[in-house]
PDB file of C-alpha atoms and ligand atoms in Angstrom:
ATOM      1  CA  MET A   1      12.691 -19.044 -13.403  1.00 97.00           C
ATOM      2  CA  ASP A   2      15.122 -20.998 -15.540  1.00 98.00           C
ATOM      3  CA  GLY A   3      17.188 -20.065 -18.566  1.00 98.00           C
ATOM      4  CA  ASN A   4      18.917 -16.812 -17.638  1.00 98.00           C
ATOM      5  CA  GLY A   5      22.360 -18.245 -18.333  1.00 98.00           C
ATOM      6  CA  ARG A   6      21.344 -19.697 -21.700  1.00 98.00           C
ATOM      7  CA  TRP A   7      19.722 -16.403 -22.682  1.00 98.00           C
ATOM      8  CA  ALA A   8      23.049 -14.656 -22.120  1.00 98.00           C
ATOM      9  CA  LYS A   9      25.078 -17.404 -23.786  1.00 98.00           C
ATOM     10  CA  LYS A  10      22.967 -17.175 -26.956  1.00 98.00           C
ATOM     11  CA  ARG A  11      24.066 -13.544 -27.156  1.00 98.00           C
ATOM     12  CA  SER A  12      27.681 -14.219 -26.176  1.00 98.00           C
ATOM     13  CA  LEU A  13      27.155 -12.165 -23.034  1.00 98.00           C
ATOM     14  CA  PRO A  14      28.253 -12.918 -19.466  1.00 98.00           C
ATOM     15  CA  ARG A  15      25.647 -14.791 -17.387  1.00 98.00           C
ATOM     16  CA  ALA A  16      25.040 -11.682 -15.279  1.00 98.00           C
ATOM     17  CA  PHE A  17      23.281 -10.072 -18.254  1.00 98.00           C
ATOM     18  CA  GLY A  18      20.842 -12.962 -18.335  1.00 98.00           C
ATOM     19  CA  HIS A  19      20.095 -12.499 -14.651  1.00 98.00           C
ATOM     20  CA  LYS A  20      19.576  -8.751 -15.177  1.00 98.00           C
ATOM     21  CA  GLN A  21      17.167  -9.441 -18.007  1.00 98.00           C
ATOM     22  CA  GLY A  22      15.491 -12.021 -15.781  1.00 98.00           C
ATOM     23  CA  VAL A  23      14.758  -9.320 -13.219  1.00 98.00           C
ATOM     24  CA  LYS A  24      12.930  -7.343 -15.924  1.00 98.00           C
ATOM     25  CA  THR A  25      10.794 -10.400 -16.553  1.00 98.00           C
ATOM     26  CA  ILE A  26      10.050 -10.603 -12.829  1.00 98.00           C
ATOM     27  CA  LYS A  27       8.768  -7.012 -12.870  1.00 98.00           C
ATOM     28  CA  ASN A  28       6.540  -7.718 -15.887  1.00 98.00           C
ATOM     29  CA  ILE A  29       5.199 -11.013 -14.631  1.00 98.00           C
ATOM     30  CA  VAL A  30       4.433  -9.736 -11.135  1.00 98.00           C
ATOM     31  CA  ARG A  31       2.457  -6.864 -12.665  1.00 98.00           C
ATOM     32  CA  ALA A  32       0.737  -9.194 -15.097  1.00 98.00           C
ATOM     33  CA  ALA A  33      -0.186 -11.663 -12.358  1.00 98.00           C
ATOM     34  CA  SER A  34      -1.529  -8.869 -10.227  1.00 98.00           C
ATOM     35  CA  SER A  35      -3.654  -7.434 -13.041  1.00 97.00           C
ATOM     36  CA  LEU A  36      -4.943 -10.895 -14.012  1.00 98.00           C
ATOM     37  CA  GLY A  37      -6.205 -11.336 -10.461  1.00 97.00           C
ATOM     38  CA  ILE A  38      -3.934 -14.240  -9.580  1.00 98.00           C
ATOM     39  CA  LYS A  39      -3.990 -14.715  -5.814  1.00 98.00           C
ATOM     40  CA  VAL A  40      -0.562 -16.233  -5.177  1.00 98.00           C
ATOM     41  CA  LEU A  41       2.548 -16.186  -7.349  1.00 98.00           C
ATOM     42  CA  THR A  42       5.662 -18.049  -6.258  1.00 98.00           C
ATOM     43  CA  LEU A  43       8.983 -17.341  -7.927  1.00 98.00           C
ATOM     44  CA  TYR A  44      11.813 -19.806  -7.443  1.00 98.00           C
ATOM     45  CA  ALA A  45      14.737 -17.387  -7.195  1.00 97.00           C
ATOM     46  CA  PHE A  46      17.470 -19.281  -5.354  1.00 97.00           C
ATOM     47  CA  SER A  47      17.523 -22.932  -4.416  1.00 97.00           C
ATOM     48  CA  THR A  48      19.445 -24.677  -1.664  1.00 97.00           C
ATOM     49  CA  GLU A  49      21.426 -26.245  -4.532  1.00 97.00           C
ATOM     50  CA  ASN A  50      22.353 -22.895  -6.092  1.00 97.00           C
ATOM     51  CA  TRP A  51      25.092 -22.442  -3.448  1.00 97.00           C
ATOM     52  CA  LYS A  52      27.144 -24.741  -5.682  1.00 98.00           C
ATOM     53  CA  ARG A  53      27.504 -21.910  -8.210  1.00 98.00           C
ATOM     54  CA  PRO A  54      30.637 -19.757  -8.321  1.00 98.00           C
ATOM     55  CA  GLN A  55      30.763 -17.213  -5.511  1.00 97.00           C
ATOM     56  CA  SER A  56      30.893 -14.391  -8.080  1.00 98.00           C
ATOM     57  CA  GLU A  57      27.549 -15.415  -9.594  1.00 98.00           C
ATOM     58  CA  ILE A  58      25.936 -15.841  -6.178  1.00 97.00           C
ATOM     59  CA  LYS A  59      27.043 -12.304  -5.304  1.00 97.00           C
ATOM     60  CA  ILE A  60      25.453 -10.955  -8.477  1.00 97.00           C
ATOM     61  CA  LEU A  61      22.186 -12.753  -7.732  1.00 97.00           C
ATOM     62  CA  PHE A  62      22.053 -11.333  -4.196  1.00 96.00           C
ATOM     63  CA  SER A  63      22.832  -7.856  -5.373  1.00 96.00           C
ATOM     64  CA  LEU A  64      20.134  -8.018  -8.076  1.00 97.00           C
ATOM     65  CA  LEU A  65      17.662  -9.250  -5.510  1.00 95.00           C
ATOM     66  CA  ARG A  66      18.468  -6.423  -3.113  1.00 95.00           C
ATOM     67  CA  GLN A  67      18.223  -3.842  -5.879  1.00 96.00           C
ATOM     68  CA  PHE A  68      14.944  -5.285  -7.112  1.00 96.00           C
ATOM     69  CA  ILE A  69      13.323  -5.130  -3.689  1.00 96.00           C
ATOM     70  CA  LYS A  70      14.701  -1.687  -2.933  1.00 94.00           C
ATOM     71  CA  LYS A  71      13.656  -0.164  -6.265  1.00 96.00           C
ATOM     72  CA  GLU A  72      10.321  -1.906  -6.688  1.00 96.00           C
ATOM     73  CA  LEU A  73       9.002  -1.903  -3.148  1.00 96.00           C
ATOM     74  CA  LYS A  74       6.917   1.255  -3.491  1.00 96.00           C
ATOM     75  CA  ASP A  75       5.368   0.261  -6.808  1.00 96.00           C
ATOM     76  CA  LEU A  76       4.650  -3.276  -5.683  1.00 96.00           C
ATOM     77  CA  SER A  77       3.149  -2.075  -2.477  1.00 97.00           C
ATOM     78  CA  SER A  78       0.901   0.375  -4.315  1.00 97.00           C
ATOM     79  CA  LEU A  79      -0.382  -2.563  -6.375  1.00 97.00           C
ATOM     80  CA  GLY A  80      -1.305  -4.254  -3.098  1.00 98.00           C
ATOM     81  CA  VAL A  81       1.388  -6.924  -3.370  1.00 98.00           C
ATOM     82  CA  LYS A  82       2.161  -8.775  -0.161  1.00 98.00           C
ATOM     83  CA  LEU A  83       5.626 -10.306   0.014  1.00 98.00           C
ATOM     84  CA  ARG A  84       6.520 -13.593   1.644  1.00 98.00           C
ATOM     85  CA  ILE A  85       9.852 -15.390   1.601  1.00 97.00           C
ATOM     86  CA  LEU A  86       9.920 -19.162   1.337  1.00 98.00           C
ATOM     87  CA  GLY A  87      13.187 -20.550   2.626  1.00 97.00           C
ATOM     88  CA  ASP A  88      15.895 -20.096   5.191  1.00 95.00           C
ATOM     89  CA  LEU A  89      17.179 -16.544   5.058  1.00 94.00           C
ATOM     90  CA  SER A  90      19.680 -16.997   7.861  1.00 94.00           C
ATOM     91  CA  LYS A  91      22.481 -17.866   5.417  1.00 91.00           C
ATOM     92  CA  PHE A  92      22.049 -14.654   3.441  1.00 91.00           C
ATOM     93  CA  PRO A  93      24.197 -11.542   3.850  1.00 90.00           C
ATOM     94  CA  GLU A  94      22.774  -9.131   6.397  1.00 94.00           C
ATOM     95  CA  THR A  95      22.256  -6.386   3.791  1.00 91.00           C
ATOM     96  CA  VAL A  96      19.923  -8.694   1.864  1.00 92.00           C
ATOM     97  CA  ARG A  97      18.129  -9.853   5.007  1.00 94.00           C
ATOM     98  CA  ILE A  98      17.456  -6.287   6.147  1.00 94.00           C
ATOM     99  CA  GLU A  99      16.055  -5.264   2.762  1.00 94.00           C
ATOM    100  CA  VAL A 100      13.877  -8.352   2.523  1.00 95.00           C
ATOM    101  CA  GLU A 101      12.616  -8.055   6.091  1.00 95.00           C
ATOM    102  CA  ASN A 102      11.778  -4.402   5.548  1.00 96.00           C
ATOM    103  CA  ALA A 103       9.834  -5.238   2.379  1.00 97.00           C
ATOM    104  CA  ARG A 104       7.981  -8.000   4.162  1.00 97.00           C
ATOM    105  CA  LYS A 105       6.944  -5.677   6.967  1.00 97.00           C
ATOM    106  CA  THR A 106       6.016  -2.816   4.644  1.00 97.00           C
ATOM    107  CA  THR A 107       3.697  -5.042   2.604  1.00 98.00           C
ATOM    108  CA  SER A 108       2.343  -7.201   5.427  1.00 98.00           C
ATOM    109  CA  GLN A 109      -1.065  -5.501   5.513  1.00 98.00           C
ATOM    110  CA  ASN A 110      -1.562  -5.544   1.747  1.00 98.00           C
ATOM    111  CA  THR A 111      -4.436  -7.579   0.392  1.00 98.00           C
ATOM    112  CA  GLY A 112      -3.555  -7.995  -3.306  1.00 98.00           C
ATOM    113  CA  LEU A 113      -1.313 -10.531  -4.989  1.00 98.00           C
ATOM    114  CA  GLU A 114       0.638 -12.637  -2.517  1.00 98.00           C
ATOM    115  CA  LEU A 115       4.141 -12.772  -3.949  1.00 98.00           C
ATOM    116  CA  ASN A 116       6.261 -15.610  -2.620  1.00 98.00           C
ATOM    117  CA  ILE A 117       9.936 -15.487  -3.388  1.00 98.00           C
ATOM    118  CA  ALA A 118      11.649 -18.806  -2.769  1.00 98.00           C
ATOM    119  CA  LEU A 119      15.141 -18.029  -1.506  1.00 97.00           C
ATOM    120  CA  ASN A 120      17.600 -20.585  -0.261  1.00 97.00           C
ATOM    121  CA  TYR A 121      14.606 -22.812  -0.735  1.00 98.00           C
ATOM    122  CA  GLY A 122      14.434 -26.567  -1.109  1.00 98.00           C
ATOM    123  CA  ALA A 123      11.251 -28.559  -0.668  1.00 98.00           C
ATOM    124  CA  ARG A 124      12.961 -31.374   1.232  1.00 98.00           C
ATOM    125  CA  GLN A 125      14.588 -28.883   3.582  1.00 98.00           C
ATOM    126  CA  GLU A 126      11.194 -27.202   4.026  1.00 98.00           C
ATOM    127  CA  LEU A 127       9.650 -30.532   5.019  1.00 98.00           C
ATOM    128  CA  ILE A 128      12.449 -31.303   7.478  1.00 98.00           C
ATOM    129  CA  HIS A 129      12.023 -27.828   8.964  1.00 98.00           C
ATOM    130  CA  ALA A 130       8.282 -28.472   9.283  1.00 98.00           C
ATOM    131  CA  PHE A 131       8.813 -31.874  10.933  1.00 98.00           C
ATOM    132  CA  LYS A 132      11.234 -30.355  13.456  1.00 98.00           C
ATOM    133  CA  GLU A 133       8.764 -27.576  14.259  1.00 98.00           C
ATOM    134  CA  MET A 134       5.957 -30.085  14.636  1.00 98.00           C
ATOM    135  CA  SER A 135       8.036 -32.098  17.043  1.00 98.00           C
ATOM    136  CA  LYS A 136       8.841 -28.939  19.047  1.00 98.00           C
ATOM    137  CA  HIS A 137       5.104 -28.334  19.258  1.00 98.00           C
ATOM    138  CA  GLY A 138       4.599 -31.884  20.527  1.00 98.00           C
ATOM    139  CA  ILE A 139       2.561 -32.949  17.499  1.00 98.00           C
ATOM    140  CA  LYS A 140       2.438 -36.736  17.430  1.00 96.00           C
ATOM    141  CA  LYS A 141      -0.430 -37.294  15.006  1.00 97.00           C
ATOM    142  CA  PRO A 142       0.127 -35.062  12.010  1.00 97.00           C
ATOM    143  CA  THR A 143      -2.623 -34.667   9.425  1.00 98.00           C
ATOM    144  CA  GLU A 144      -2.268 -33.164   5.944  1.00 98.00           C
ATOM    145  CA  GLU A 145      -3.695 -29.905   7.276  1.00 98.00           C
ATOM    146  CA  ILE A 146      -1.206 -29.823  10.146  1.00 98.00           C
ATOM    147  CA  VAL A 147       1.794 -30.499   7.893  1.00 98.00           C
ATOM    148  CA  SER A 148       0.616 -27.785   5.470  1.00 98.00           C
ATOM    149  CA  SER A 149       0.319 -25.333   8.324  1.00 98.00           C
ATOM    150  CA  PHE A 150       4.010 -25.796   9.193  1.00 98.00           C
ATOM    151  CA  LEU A 151       5.282 -25.160   5.671  1.00 98.00           C
ATOM    152  CA  TYR A 152       6.523 -21.758   4.496  1.00 98.00           C
ATOM    153  CA  THR A 153       3.307 -21.499   2.474  1.00 98.00           C
ATOM    154  CA  ALA A 154       1.076 -21.898   5.553  1.00 98.00           C
ATOM    155  CA  GLY A 155      -2.375 -20.450   4.996  1.00 98.00           C
ATOM    156  CA  GLN A 156      -2.071 -20.325   1.216  1.00 98.00           C
ATOM    157  CA  SER A 157      -3.857 -22.744  -1.076  1.00 97.00           C
ATOM    158  CA  ASP A 158      -1.791 -25.220  -3.088  1.00 98.00           C
ATOM    159  CA  PRO A 159      -0.671 -24.018  -6.522  1.00 98.00           C
ATOM    160  CA  ASP A 160      -3.050 -24.755  -9.405  1.00 98.00           C
ATOM    161  CA  LEU A 161      -0.384 -24.312 -12.027  1.00 98.00           C
ATOM    162  CA  LEU A 162       3.364 -24.871 -12.093  1.00 98.00           C
ATOM    163  CA  ILE A 163       5.187 -23.196 -14.973  1.00 98.00           C
ATOM    164  CA  ARG A 164       8.680 -24.334 -15.835  1.00 98.00           C
ATOM    165  CA  THR A 165      10.630 -22.230 -18.335  1.00 98.00           C
ATOM    166  CA  SER A 166      13.541 -23.161 -20.607  1.00 98.00           C
ATOM    167  CA  GLY A 167      12.152 -26.554 -21.538  1.00 98.00           C
ATOM    168  CA  GLU A 168      13.354 -28.608 -18.557  1.00 97.00           C
ATOM    169  CA  PHE A 169      11.064 -31.423 -17.421  1.00 97.00           C
ATOM    170  CA  ARG A 170      12.168 -31.398 -13.788  1.00 96.00           C
ATOM    171  CA  ILE A 171      10.712 -30.296 -10.477  1.00 97.00           C
ATOM    172  CA  SER A 172      14.105 -29.428  -8.949  1.00 97.00           C
ATOM    173  CA  ASN A 173      13.075 -29.693  -5.306  1.00 98.00           C
ATOM    174  CA  PHE A 174      10.282 -27.125  -5.670  1.00 98.00           C
ATOM    175  CA  LEU A 175       7.197 -27.194  -3.401  1.00 98.00           C
ATOM    176  CA  LEU A 176       7.092 -31.006  -3.426  1.00 98.00           C
ATOM    177  CA  TRP A 177       4.257 -31.239  -0.911  1.00 98.00           C
ATOM    178  CA  GLN A 178       2.218 -28.371  -2.316  1.00 98.00           C
ATOM    179  CA  ILE A 179       2.284 -29.429  -5.987  1.00 98.00           C
ATOM    180  CA  ALA A 180       0.729 -32.852  -5.376  1.00 97.00           C
ATOM    181  CA  TYR A 181      -2.166 -31.959  -7.719  1.00 96.00           C
ATOM    182  CA  SER A 182      -0.788 -28.966  -9.600  1.00 98.00           C
ATOM    183  CA  GLU A 183      -1.010 -28.879 -13.367  1.00 97.00           C
ATOM    184  CA  ILE A 184       2.462 -28.689 -14.908  1.00 98.00           C
ATOM    185  CA  TYR A 185       3.169 -26.501 -17.909  1.00 98.00           C
ATOM    186  CA  VAL A 186       6.585 -26.596 -19.558  1.00 98.00           C
ATOM    187  CA  THR A 187       7.558 -23.910 -22.032  1.00 98.00           C
ATOM    188  CA  GLY A 188      10.719 -23.759 -24.093  1.00 98.00           C
ATOM    189  CA  LYS A 189      10.882 -19.996 -23.560  1.00 98.00           C
ATOM    190  CA  LEU A 190      13.886 -18.912 -21.509  1.00 98.00           C
ATOM    191  CA  TRP A 191      12.884 -16.926 -18.432  1.00 98.00           C
ATOM    192  CA  PRO A 192      14.231 -13.579 -19.746  1.00 98.00           C
ATOM    193  CA  ASP A 193      12.035 -14.046 -22.853  1.00 98.00           C
ATOM    194  CA  PHE A 194       8.904 -14.985 -20.903  1.00 98.00           C
ATOM    195  CA  THR A 195       6.166 -12.361 -21.312  1.00 98.00           C
ATOM    196  CA  GLN A 196       2.676 -11.562 -20.058  1.00 98.00           C
ATOM    197  CA  ARG A 197       1.424 -13.168 -23.281  1.00 98.00           C
ATOM    198  CA  ASP A 198       3.268 -16.386 -22.374  1.00 98.00           C
ATOM    199  CA  LEU A 199       1.697 -16.319 -18.932  1.00 98.00           C
ATOM    200  CA  GLU A 200      -1.723 -15.934 -20.513  1.00 98.00           C
ATOM    201  CA  ILE A 201      -1.022 -18.850 -22.875  1.00 98.00           C
ATOM    202  CA  ALA A 202      -0.012 -21.003 -19.903  1.00 98.00           C
ATOM    203  CA  ILE A 203      -3.195 -20.059 -18.072  1.00 98.00           C
ATOM    204  CA  SER A 204      -5.432 -20.798 -21.046  1.00 97.00           C
ATOM    205  CA  GLU A 205      -3.672 -24.138 -21.456  1.00 97.00           C
ATOM    206  CA  PHE A 206      -4.360 -24.781 -17.769  1.00 97.00           C
ATOM    207  CA  GLN A 207      -8.029 -23.904 -18.266  1.00 97.00           C
ATOM    208  CA  LYS A 208      -8.347 -26.659 -20.882  1.00 96.00           C
ATOM    209  CA  ARG A 209      -7.068 -29.323 -18.499  1.00 95.00           C
ATOM    210  CA  GLU A 210      -9.558 -31.602 -16.873  1.00 92.00           C
ATOM    211  CA  ARG A 211      -8.705 -31.883 -13.196  1.00 89.00           C
ATOM    212  CA  ARG A 212     -10.034 -34.964 -11.455  1.00 92.00           C
ATOM    213  CA  PHE A 213      -7.875 -34.979  -8.305  1.00 93.00           C
ATOM    214  CA  GLY A 214      -7.786 -38.763  -8.442  1.00 93.00           C
ATOM    215  CA  GLY A 215     -11.556 -39.081  -8.990  1.00 94.00           C
ATOM    216  CA  LEU A 216     -13.374 -39.941 -12.227  1.00 90.00           C
TER     217      LEU A 216
HETATM  218  C1  LIG B   1      17.781 -19.292 -13.493  1.00 56.07           C
HETATM  219  O1  LIG B   1      18.586 -19.250 -14.622  1.00 56.07           O
HETATM  220  C2  LIG B   1      18.176 -18.243 -12.496  1.00 56.07           C
HETATM  221  C3  LIG B   1      18.521 -18.690 -11.150  1.00 56.07           C
HETATM  222  C4  LIG B   1      18.796 -19.896 -10.743  1.00 56.07           C
HETATM  223  C5  LIG B   1      18.586 -17.611 -10.183  1.00 56.07           C
HETATM  224  P1  LIG B   1      19.898 -20.139 -14.705  1.00 56.07           P
HETATM  225  O2  LIG B   1      21.038 -19.344 -14.148  1.00 56.07           O
HETATM  226  O3  LIG B   1      19.668 -21.450 -14.072  1.00 56.07           O
HETATM  227  O4  LIG B   1      20.051 -20.273 -16.279  1.00 56.07           O
HETATM  228  P2  LIG B   1      20.596 -21.501 -17.123  1.00 56.07           P
HETATM  229  O5  LIG B   1      19.928 -22.745 -16.644  1.00 56.07           O
HETATM  230  O6  LIG B   1      22.087 -21.538 -16.938  1.00 56.07           O
HETATM  231  O7  LIG B   1      20.226 -21.158 -18.536  1.00 56.07           O
HETATM  232 MG1  LIG B   2      19.217 -23.354 -14.792  1.00 56.07          MG
END
Protein backbone atom coordinates (compact mmCIF):
# COMPACT_ATOMS: atom_id res chain seq x y z
CA MET A 1 0.00 0.00 0.00
CA ASP A 2 2.27 2.77 -1.22
CA GLY A 3 1.65 6.40 -2.04
CA ASN A 4 -0.26 7.79 0.93
CA GLY A 5 2.30 10.53 1.52
CA ARG A 6 2.39 11.57 -2.14
CA TRP A 7 -1.41 11.64 -2.26
CA ALA A 8 -1.40 14.15 0.59
CA LYS A 9 1.50 16.16 -0.83
CA LYS A 10 -0.31 16.59 -4.16
CA ARG A 11 -3.07 18.29 -2.18
CA SER A 12 -0.72 20.26 0.08
CA LEU A 13 -2.05 18.32 3.05
CA PRO A 14 -0.12 16.77 5.95
CA ARG A 15 0.88 13.12 5.38
CA ALA A 16 -1.63 11.98 8.00
CA PHE A 17 -4.46 12.85 5.59
CA GLY A 18 -2.98 10.47 3.05
CA HIS A 19 -2.88 7.70 5.63
CA LYS A 20 -6.50 8.41 6.60
CA GLN A 21 -7.55 8.22 2.98
CA GLY A 22 -5.50 5.04 2.68
CA VAL A 23 -7.61 3.44 5.40
CA LYS A 24 -10.73 4.16 3.31
CA THR A 25 -9.09 2.31 0.44
CA ILE A 26 -8.40 -0.62 2.77
CA LYS A 27 -12.10 -0.82 3.65
CA ASN A 28 -13.10 -0.75 -0.03
CA ILE A 29 -10.50 -3.23 -1.20
CA VAL A 30 -11.16 -5.73 1.59
CA ARG A 31 -14.87 -5.67 0.70
CA ALA A 32 -14.10 -5.92 -3.00
CA ALA A 33 -11.71 -8.84 -2.49
CA SER A 34 -14.25 -10.61 -0.35
CA SER A 35 -17.05 -10.15 -2.90
CA LEU A 36 -14.77 -11.23 -5.78
CA GLY A 37 -14.13 -14.49 -3.95
CA ILE A 38 -10.42 -13.92 -3.41
CA LYS A 39 -9.18 -16.42 -0.83
CA VAL A 40 -6.25 -14.55 0.71
CA LEU A 41 -5.46 -10.84 0.67
CA THR A 42 -2.26 -9.56 2.24
CA LEU A 43 -1.84 -5.87 2.97
CA TYR A 44 1.63 -4.54 3.68
CA ALA A 45 0.81 -2.00 6.39
CA PHE A 46 4.04 -1.48 8.32
CA SER A 47 7.47 -2.78 7.46
CA THR A 48 10.44 -3.41 9.73
CA GLU A 49 12.01 -0.45 7.90
CA ASN A 50 9.12 1.92 8.65
CA TRP A 51 10.48 2.42 12.20
CA LYS A 52 12.86 4.89 10.56
CA ARG A 53 9.97 7.32 10.08
CA PRO A 54 9.39 10.19 12.51
CA GLN A 55 7.84 9.05 15.78
CA SER A 56 4.84 11.33 15.15
CA GLU A 57 3.98 9.55 11.89
CA ILE A 58 4.43 6.11 13.45
CA LYS A 59 2.00 7.13 16.19
CA ILE A 60 -0.57 8.19 13.61
CA LEU A 61 -0.22 4.90 11.74
CA PHE A 62 -0.73 2.88 14.94
CA SER A 63 -3.71 4.91 15.96
CA LEU A 64 -5.32 4.54 12.51
CA LEU A 65 -4.71 0.82 12.65
CA ARG A 66 -6.31 0.51 16.08
CA GLN A 67 -9.30 2.58 15.00
CA PHE A 68 -9.70 0.59 11.81
CA ILE A 69 -9.76 -2.74 13.62
CA LYS A 70 -12.03 -1.47 16.37
CA LYS A 71 -14.55 0.14 14.02
CA GLU A 72 -14.54 -2.47 11.27
CA LEU A 73 -14.31 -5.67 13.25
CA LYS A 74 -18.04 -6.38 13.32
CA ASP A 75 -18.57 -5.68 9.63
CA LEU A 76 -15.52 -7.65 8.58
CA SER A 77 -16.49 -10.53 10.74
CA SER A 78 -20.01 -10.58 9.30
CA LEU A 79 -18.44 -10.86 5.84
CA GLY A 80 -16.61 -13.95 7.09
CA VAL A 81 -13.19 -12.30 7.08
CA LYS A 82 -10.52 -14.10 9.07
CA LEU A 83 -7.66 -11.92 10.27
CA ARG A 84 -4.04 -12.94 10.51
CA ILE A 85 -1.05 -10.77 11.38
CA LEU A 86 2.22 -11.33 9.58
CA GLY A 87 5.12 -9.96 11.58
CA ASP A 88 6.44 -9.43 15.06
CA LEU A 89 3.84 -7.65 17.14
CA SER A 90 5.93 -7.61 20.30
CA LYS A 91 7.34 -4.15 19.50
CA PHE A 92 3.89 -2.58 19.20
CA PRO A 93 2.17 -0.58 21.94
CA GLU A 94 0.02 -2.75 24.17
CA THR A 95 -3.19 -0.95 23.16
CA VAL A 96 -2.59 -1.98 19.54
CA ARG A 97 -1.63 -5.53 20.49
CA ILE A 98 -4.79 -6.02 22.55
CA GLU A 99 -7.04 -4.75 19.76
CA VAL A 100 -5.31 -6.87 17.15
CA GLU A 101 -5.31 -9.99 19.31
CA ASN A 102 -8.99 -9.53 20.07
CA ALA A 103 -9.79 -9.19 16.36
CA ARG A 104 -7.76 -12.26 15.56
CA LYS A 105 -9.61 -14.32 18.14
CA THR A 106 -13.03 -12.98 17.18
CA THR A 107 -12.52 -13.91 13.53
CA SER A 108 -10.57 -17.13 14.02
CA GLN A 109 -13.49 -19.41 13.11
CA ASN A 110 -14.51 -17.43 10.02
CA THR A 111 -14.25 -19.17 6.68
CA GLY A 112 -14.33 -16.28 4.18
CA LEU A 113 -11.53 -14.06 2.95
CA GLU A 114 -8.30 -14.57 4.86
CA LEU A 115 -7.02 -11.06 5.49
CA ASN A 116 -3.33 -10.88 6.32
CA ILE A 117 -2.05 -7.61 7.65
CA ALA A 118 1.73 -7.38 7.53
CA LEU A 119 2.81 -5.38 10.57
CA ASN A 120 6.38 -4.84 11.62
CA TYR A 121 6.95 -7.25 8.80
CA GLY A 122 10.09 -7.92 6.80
CA ALA A 123 10.58 -11.00 4.67
CA ARG A 124 14.21 -11.48 5.73
CA GLN A 125 13.24 -11.21 9.38
CA GLU A 126 10.42 -13.70 8.74
CA LEU A 127 12.91 -16.16 7.26
CA ILE A 128 15.32 -15.75 10.17
CA HIS A 129 12.43 -16.29 12.58
CA ALA A 130 11.47 -19.44 10.65
CA PHE A 131 15.05 -20.77 10.68
CA LYS A 132 15.31 -20.21 14.44
CA GLU A 133 12.01 -22.00 15.01
CA MET A 134 13.10 -24.87 12.79
CA SER A 135 16.29 -25.22 14.76
CA LYS A 136 14.31 -25.22 18.03
CA HIS A 137 12.23 -28.04 16.58
CA GLY A 138 15.42 -29.94 15.73
CA ILE A 139 14.81 -29.80 11.98
CA LYS A 140 18.06 -30.63 10.22
CA LYS A 141 16.79 -31.39 6.73
CA PRO A 142 14.40 -28.63 5.73
CA THR A 143 12.31 -29.01 2.59
CA GLU A 144 10.36 -26.26 0.82
CA GLU A 145 7.19 -27.50 2.51
CA ILE A 146 8.82 -27.40 5.94
CA VAL A 147 10.18 -23.87 5.47
CA SER A 148 6.76 -22.69 4.25
CA SER A 149 5.12 -24.19 7.30
CA PHE A 150 7.29 -22.05 9.60
CA LEU A 151 6.49 -18.76 7.88
CA TYR A 152 3.77 -16.39 9.11
CA THR A 153 1.72 -17.50 6.09
CA ALA A 154 1.81 -21.18 7.10
CA GLY A 155 -1.05 -23.14 5.58
CA GLN A 156 -1.88 -20.52 2.96
CA SER A 157 -1.02 -20.93 -0.70
CA ASP A 158 1.57 -18.62 -2.25
CA PRO A 159 0.23 -15.38 -3.73
CA ASP A 160 -0.78 -15.52 -7.40
CA LEU A 161 -0.62 -11.79 -7.83
CA LEU A 162 1.44 -9.04 -6.24
CA ILE A 163 0.10 -5.52 -6.75
CA ARG A 164 2.39 -2.58 -6.13
CA THR A 165 0.82 0.88 -6.11
CA SER A 166 2.36 4.30 -6.75
CA GLY A 167 4.54 3.14 -9.61
CA GLU A 168 7.52 1.76 -7.67
CA PHE A 169 9.27 -1.25 -9.20
CA ARG A 170 10.53 -2.69 -5.91
CA ILE A 171 9.68 -5.63 -3.69
CA SER A 172 10.71 -3.85 -0.47
CA ASN A 173 11.32 -6.96 1.62
CA PHE A 174 7.80 -8.31 1.06
CA LEU A 175 7.05 -12.06 1.18
CA LEU A 176 10.35 -12.91 -0.55
CA TRP A 177 9.91 -16.66 -0.19
CA GLN A 178 6.21 -16.73 -1.02
CA ILE A 179 6.35 -14.60 -4.19
CA ALA A 180 8.83 -16.86 -6.00
CA TYR A 181 6.29 -17.39 -8.82
CA SER A 182 3.83 -14.56 -8.24
CA GLU A 183 2.82 -12.36 -11.13
CA ILE A 184 3.78 -8.74 -10.45
CA TYR A 185 1.49 -5.88 -11.39
CA VAL A 186 2.65 -2.30 -10.95
CA THR A 187 0.16 0.53 -11.14
CA GLY A 188 0.91 4.23 -11.03
CA LYS A 189 -2.21 4.79 -8.92
CA LEU A 190 -1.42 6.00 -5.40
CA TRP A 191 -2.90 3.72 -2.74
CA PRO A 192 -5.56 6.25 -1.60
CA ASP A 193 -6.78 6.44 -5.23
CA PHE A 194 -6.85 2.67 -5.75
CA THR A 195 -10.40 1.40 -6.29
CA GLN A 196 -12.31 -1.85 -6.76
CA ARG A 197 -12.15 -1.10 -10.50
CA ASP A 198 -8.34 -0.94 -10.29
CA LEU A 199 -8.30 -4.26 -8.48
CA GLU A 200 -10.44 -5.77 -11.21
CA ILE A 201 -8.11 -4.36 -13.89
CA ALA A 202 -5.13 -5.90 -12.09
CA ILE A 203 -6.90 -9.25 -11.92
CA SER A 204 -7.87 -9.23 -15.58
CA GLU A 205 -4.28 -8.33 -16.46
CA PHE A 206 -3.19 -11.29 -14.32
CA GLN A 207 -5.63 -13.56 -16.16
CA LYS A 208 -3.93 -12.73 -19.47
CA ARG A 209 -0.52 -13.80 -18.20
CA GLU A 210 0.79 -17.16 -19.23
CA ARG A 211 2.22 -18.87 -16.17
CA ARG A 212 4.75 -21.60 -16.87
CA PHE A 213 6.38 -21.94 -13.44
CA GLY A 214 9.71 -22.57 -15.14
CA GLY A 215 8.27 -25.13 -17.58
CA LEU A 216 7.52 -24.65 -21.29
C1 LIG B 1 2.36 3.84 2.38
O1 LIG B 1 2.41 5.16 1.96
C2 LIG B 1 1.83 3.73 3.78
C3 LIG B 1 2.67 3.05 4.77
C4 LIG B 1 3.94 2.76 4.69
C5 LIG B 1 1.97 2.72 5.99
P1 LIG B 1 3.73 6.02 2.17
O2 LIG B 1 3.64 6.69 3.51
O3 LIG B 1 4.92 5.18 1.96
O4 LIG B 1 3.56 7.09 1.02
P2 LIG B 1 4.68 7.77 0.12
O5 LIG B 1 5.60 6.72 -0.39
O6 LIG B 1 5.39 8.77 1.00
O7 LIG B 1 3.91 8.45 -0.97
MG1 LIG C 1 6.24 4.90 0.37
